[in-house]
Amino acid sequence: MGGLELRELECFLVLAEELHFGRAGERLYVSQSRVSQLLRALEGRVGGRLVERTSRRVRLTPLGEGFLARLGPAYEALAAAVEETRAAASGVAGTLRVGFVGAAGAGLSRALRAFHAAHPACVAEVAEIPFADPFGAVREGAVDVAVVPLPVAEPDLVVGPVFSRHRQTVALPVRHPLAGHAVVPAAELAGLPLVRPAGPAPAYWRAAQAPSDVPGPEVTTLQEGVALVAAGRGALVLCGPTAGQLRRDDVVFVPVEGLPDSVLGLVRHRDGDNGRVRAFARAVRECA
């Protein structure tokens, strides 16, 4: 490789794209004469002219065209290797496992896209976790972080950041007396049998998901809950974006007036902090 300079290669690639010494210099933050110097040095190394320049235009020579075809992919691979190594050095490499309750909404999708763009050496995998056990997967190490409806008051879990707030809705059978209303007052929910999470979810969390004194059916997943609503077994409270992803012809989703907004939070185990988790938390914060 005989003292090959990456700056010369970068200059050639930019000039091949712009076909204009002035614009190439602007992109490289150097003068036009510096672009010419770098090009001449590179041509000296390869032993031939790569670019033809006249008073009217700039174009690649046949040698330059062939060099560009080989150099472009090699330079991209080199840049990717540097970026992946940088990510590995900062701890943002490998696999990040992200759990979610109910549906992977737009906020989570935006955060995942931003995370992948910033950390290509780390693969984020997603998995639905049970409505009945929102914290178990984090505690067992099945996921590194989980997107869970608040409140979360577990001493072994850390919450944050939070996603945007959304209005609550109630899922009702299409023939329910309240199904045709524009909104349902929160007071009306107190008299409805609301679907609630079964299993090990703590009492305060279960109460927040089903604010009613009337016993309703217990389910493991939100899909089960919507199916029971369609069968006329009860109603189900859930946030607007989740409702949008669970829609079906035999269920109506009506906004609820008077309930606190639904808030999703990113949850991890207190002992589960690492570079991948911190980087994903930054992506959530930036996309919120």
Coordinates of C-alpha atoms in Angstrom, one line a residue:
M1 CA 0.0 0.0 0.0
G2 CA 3.2 2.2 0.1
G3 CA 2.1 5.1 2.3
L4 CA -1.4 5.3 0.9
E5 CA -3.3 8.3 2.4
L6 CA -7.0 7.9 3.2
R7 CA -7.5 11.7 2.6
E8 CA -6.4 11.2 -1.0
L9 CA -8.9 8.4 -1.4
E10 CA -11.7 10.4 0.2
C11 CA -10.8 13.4 -2.1
F12 CA -11.0 11.2 -5.2
L13 CA -14.4 9.7 -4.2
V14 CA -15.9 13.2 -3.5
L15 CA -14.5 14.6 -6.7
A16 CA -15.8 11.6 -8.7
E17 CA -19.3 12.3 -7.3
E18 CA -19.2 16.1 -7.7
L19 CA -17.1 16.3 -10.9
H20 CA -16.2 19.9 -9.8
F21 CA -13.1 20.9 -7.9
G22 CA -14.7 23.8 -6.1
R23 CA -17.7 21.8 -4.8
A24 CA -15.4 18.9 -3.8
G25 CA -13.3 21.4 -1.8
E26 CA -16.4 22.7 -0.1
R27 CA -17.5 19.2 1.0
L28 CA -14.0 18.4 2.2
Y29 CA -13.5 21.8 3.9
V30 CA -10.3 22.5 1.9
S31 CA -9.3 24.8 -0.9
Q32 CA -9.7 24.0 -4.6
S33 CA -5.9 23.9 -4.9
R34 CA -5.7 21.4 -2.1
V35 CA -8.1 19.1 -3.9
S36 CA -5.8 19.3 -6.9
Q37 CA -2.7 18.5 -4.7
L38 CA -4.4 15.5 -3.2
L39 CA -5.5 14.2 -6.6
R40 CA -2.0 14.6 -8.1
A41 CA -0.5 12.7 -5.1
L42 CA -2.9 9.9 -5.6
E43 CA -2.3 9.7 -9.4
G44 CA 1.4 9.6 -8.6
R45 CA 0.8 6.6 -6.4
V46 CA -1.3 4.7 -8.9
G47 CA 0.9 5.7 -11.8
G48 CA -1.7 7.2 -14.1
R49 CA -4.3 9.9 -14.6
L50 CA -7.6 9.3 -12.9
V51 CA -9.3 12.6 -13.8
E52 CA -9.4 14.8 -16.9
R53 CA -9.9 18.5 -16.3
T54 CA -10.6 21.1 -19.0
S55 CA -11.8 24.6 -18.8
R56 CA -15.4 23.4 -19.4
R57 CA -15.7 20.1 -17.5
V58 CA -14.2 17.4 -15.2
R59 CA -14.6 13.7 -16.0
L60 CA -13.0 10.5 -15.0
T61 CA -10.6 8.7 -17.3
P62 CA -11.2 5.0 -18.1
L63 CA -8.5 4.3 -15.4
G64 CA -10.4 6.5 -13.0
E65 CA -13.7 4.7 -13.7
G66 CA -12.2 1.4 -13.0
F67 CA -10.5 2.6 -9.8
L68 CA -13.8 4.1 -8.6
A69 CA -15.6 0.8 -9.2
R70 CA -13.1 -1.0 -6.9
L71 CA -12.5 1.8 -4.4
G72 CA -16.1 2.7 -3.6
P73 CA -17.2 -0.6 -2.0
A74 CA -13.8 -1.1 -0.3
Y75 CA -13.9 2.4 1.3
E76 CA -17.5 1.8 2.5
A77 CA -16.4 -1.5 4.1
L78 CA -13.5 0.3 5.8
A79 CA -15.7 3.0 7.2
A80 CA -18.2 0.4 8.5
A81 CA -15.3 -1.5 10.1
V82 CA -14.2 1.6 11.9
E83 CA -17.8 2.5 13.0
E84 CA -18.4 -1.0 14.3
T85 CA -15.2 -1.1 16.2
R86 CA -16.0 2.3 17.7
A87 CA -19.4 1.0 18.8
A88 CA -17.8 -2.2 20.2
A89 CA -15.3 -0.1 22.2
S90 CA -18.1 2.0 23.7
G91 CA -20.1 -1.1 24.7
V92 CA -22.8 -0.6 22.0
A93 CA -22.4 -3.9 20.1
G94 CA -24.0 -7.4 20.2
T95 CA -27.7 -7.8 20.9
L96 CA -30.2 -5.6 22.8
R97 CA -33.5 -7.4 23.7
V98 CA -36.5 -5.1 24.0
G99 CA -39.8 -6.3 25.4
F100 CA -43.1 -4.5 25.1
V101 CA -46.6 -5.0 26.5
G102 CA -49.5 -5.2 24.0
A103 CA -48.3 -3.6 20.8
A104 CA -45.0 -2.1 19.5
G105 CA -46.2 1.5 18.9
A106 CA -44.9 4.2 16.7
G107 CA -42.8 5.7 19.6
L108 CA -40.9 2.4 20.0
S109 CA -40.5 2.0 16.3
R110 CA -38.9 5.5 16.0
A111 CA -36.5 4.7 18.9
L112 CA -35.5 1.4 17.3
R113 CA -34.8 3.1 14.0
A114 CA -32.7 5.8 15.6
F115 CA -30.8 3.2 17.7
H116 CA -30.0 1.1 14.7
A117 CA -28.8 4.2 12.7
A118 CA -26.5 5.3 15.5
H119 CA -25.2 1.8 16.5
P120 CA -25.1 -0.5 13.5
A121 CA -23.0 -3.0 15.4
C122 CA -25.8 -3.7 17.8
V123 CA -28.9 -5.7 16.8
A124 CA -32.1 -4.8 18.7
E125 CA -34.6 -7.7 19.0
V126 CA -38.2 -7.2 20.1
A127 CA -40.5 -9.5 21.9
E128 CA -44.0 -9.2 23.3
I129 CA -44.2 -9.7 27.1
P130 CA -47.4 -10.8 28.9
F131 CA -49.9 -8.3 30.0
A132 CA -50.3 -10.4 33.1
D133 CA -46.6 -10.3 34.0
P134 CA -45.1 -7.0 32.8
F135 CA -41.9 -7.2 34.9
G136 CA -41.0 -10.9 34.9
A137 CA -39.1 -10.8 31.6
V138 CA -36.8 -8.0 32.9
R139 CA -36.3 -9.8 36.2
E140 CA -35.5 -13.1 34.6
G141 CA -33.1 -11.6 32.0
A142 CA -35.2 -12.6 29.1
V143 CA -35.1 -8.9 27.9
D144 CA -32.7 -6.1 28.7
V145 CA -35.4 -3.4 28.8
A146 CA -39.1 -3.4 28.6
V147 CA -41.7 -0.8 27.4
V148 CA -44.4 -1.0 30.1
P149 CA -47.4 1.1 31.0
L150 CA -46.9 3.1 34.2
P151 CA -47.0 3.2 37.2
V152 CA -44.0 1.1 38.1
A153 CA -43.0 1.2 41.8
E154 CA -40.7 -1.9 42.0
P155 CA -37.6 -1.4 44.1
D156 CA -35.5 -3.6 41.9
L157 CA -36.4 -1.8 38.7
V158 CA -35.3 1.5 37.2
V159 CA -37.8 3.5 35.1
G160 CA -36.9 6.0 32.4
P161 CA -37.1 7.7 30.1
V162 CA -40.8 7.8 29.3
F163 CA -42.6 7.9 26.0
S164 CA -45.2 10.5 25.1
R165 CA -48.5 10.6 26.9
H166 CA -51.7 9.4 25.3
R167 CA -55.4 9.6 26.0
Q168 CA -57.0 6.5 27.4
T169 CA -59.7 4.7 25.4
V170 CA -62.2 1.9 26.4
A171 CA -62.8 -1.1 24.1
L172 CA -66.5 -2.0 24.0
P173 CA -68.6 -4.5 22.0
V174 CA -70.2 -2.8 19.0
R175 CA -73.7 -3.2 20.5
H176 CA -72.8 -1.9 24.0
P177 CA -75.0 1.2 25.0
L178 CA -71.8 3.3 25.3
A179 CA -70.4 2.2 22.0
G180 CA -72.0 5.1 20.1
H181 CA -70.8 7.8 22.4
A182 CA -68.1 10.3 21.3
V183 CA -66.5 10.0 24.8
V184 CA -67.1 7.9 27.9
P185 CA -66.8 9.7 31.3
A186 CA -64.5 7.9 33.7
A187 CA -67.3 7.6 36.2
E188 CA -69.1 5.2 33.8
L189 CA -66.1 2.8 34.0
A190 CA -66.7 2.2 37.7
G191 CA -69.8 0.2 36.9
L192 CA -68.4 -1.8 34.1
P193 CA -66.7 -5.2 34.3
L194 CA -63.2 -4.3 33.1
V195 CA -60.8 -6.9 31.7
R196 CA -57.7 -7.0 33.9
P197 CA -54.3 -8.6 33.9
A198 CA -54.1 -12.0 35.6
G199 CA -51.1 -13.6 37.3
P200 CA -48.2 -12.0 39.2
A201 CA -48.6 -8.3 38.2
P202 CA -48.7 -6.3 41.5
A203 CA -52.0 -5.1 42.8
Y204 CA -51.4 -1.4 42.2
W205 CA -50.5 -2.0 38.6
R206 CA -53.5 -4.2 37.9
A207 CA -55.8 -1.5 39.5
A208 CA -54.3 1.1 37.2
Q209 CA -55.0 -0.9 34.1
A210 CA -58.6 -1.7 35.2
P211 CA -60.1 1.2 37.2
S212 CA -63.3 -0.4 38.2
D213 CA -64.8 -2.1 41.3
V214 CA -66.7 -4.6 39.2
P215 CA -64.9 -7.9 38.8
G216 CA -64.0 -8.6 35.2
P217 CA -62.3 -11.4 33.4
E218 CA -58.6 -11.8 33.8
V219 CA -56.3 -12.3 30.8
T220 CA -52.7 -13.0 30.0
T221 CA -52.4 -10.8 26.8
L222 CA -54.2 -7.8 25.4
Q223 CA -55.2 -9.8 22.4
E224 CA -57.1 -12.1 24.7
G225 CA -58.7 -9.1 26.4
V226 CA -60.0 -7.7 23.1
A227 CA -61.4 -11.1 22.2
L228 CA -63.3 -11.2 25.4
V229 CA -64.6 -7.7 24.8
A230 CA -65.9 -8.8 21.4
A231 CA -67.7 -11.7 23.1
G232 CA -69.4 -9.3 25.5
R233 CA -67.6 -10.4 28.6
G234 CA -66.4 -7.0 29.6
A235 CA -64.7 -3.8 28.6
L236 CA -61.0 -3.0 28.3
V237 CA -59.1 0.2 29.0
L238 CA -56.0 0.9 26.9
C239 CA -54.1 3.8 25.4
G240 CA -55.0 5.3 22.0
P241 CA -52.0 4.0 20.0
T242 CA -52.4 0.5 21.3
A243 CA -56.1 0.6 20.5
G244 CA -55.2 1.6 16.9
Q245 CA -53.2 -1.5 16.5
L246 CA -55.8 -3.9 18.0
R247 CA -58.8 -2.7 16.0
R248 CA -61.4 -5.2 14.8
D249 CA -64.9 -5.0 13.3
D250 CA -66.8 -6.2 16.4
V251 CA -65.1 -3.9 18.9
V252 CA -65.4 -0.1 19.3
F253 CA -62.8 2.1 20.9
V254 CA -64.1 5.2 22.6
P255 CA -62.0 7.9 24.3
V256 CA -62.3 8.2 28.0
E257 CA -62.7 11.6 29.7
G258 CA -61.4 12.1 33.2
L259 CA -58.8 9.4 33.4
P260 CA -55.1 10.3 33.7
D261 CA -53.2 9.9 30.4
S262 CA -51.5 6.6 29.7
V263 CA -47.7 6.8 29.9
L264 CA -45.3 4.1 28.7
G265 CA -41.9 3.9 30.4
L266 CA -38.7 2.1 29.6
V267 CA -37.9 -0.3 32.5
R268 CA -34.7 -2.2 33.3
H269 CA -33.4 -4.1 36.2
R270 CA -31.3 -2.1 38.7
D271 CA -28.3 -4.4 38.0
G272 CA -28.9 -4.4 34.2
D273 CA -27.1 -1.2 33.2
N274 CA -24.7 -1.3 30.2
G275 CA -23.7 0.6 27.1
R276 CA -26.5 -0.9 25.0
V277 CA -29.2 0.0 27.5
R278 CA -27.9 3.5 27.9
A279 CA -27.7 4.0 24.2
F280 CA -31.3 2.8 23.7
A281 CA -32.5 5.1 26.5
R282 CA -30.9 8.0 24.7
A283 CA -32.7 7.0 21.5
V284 CA -36.0 6.9 23.4
R285 CA -35.4 10.3 25.0
E286 CA -34.5 11.9 21.6
C287 CA -37.5 10.4 19.9
A288 CA -40.1 11.1 22.6

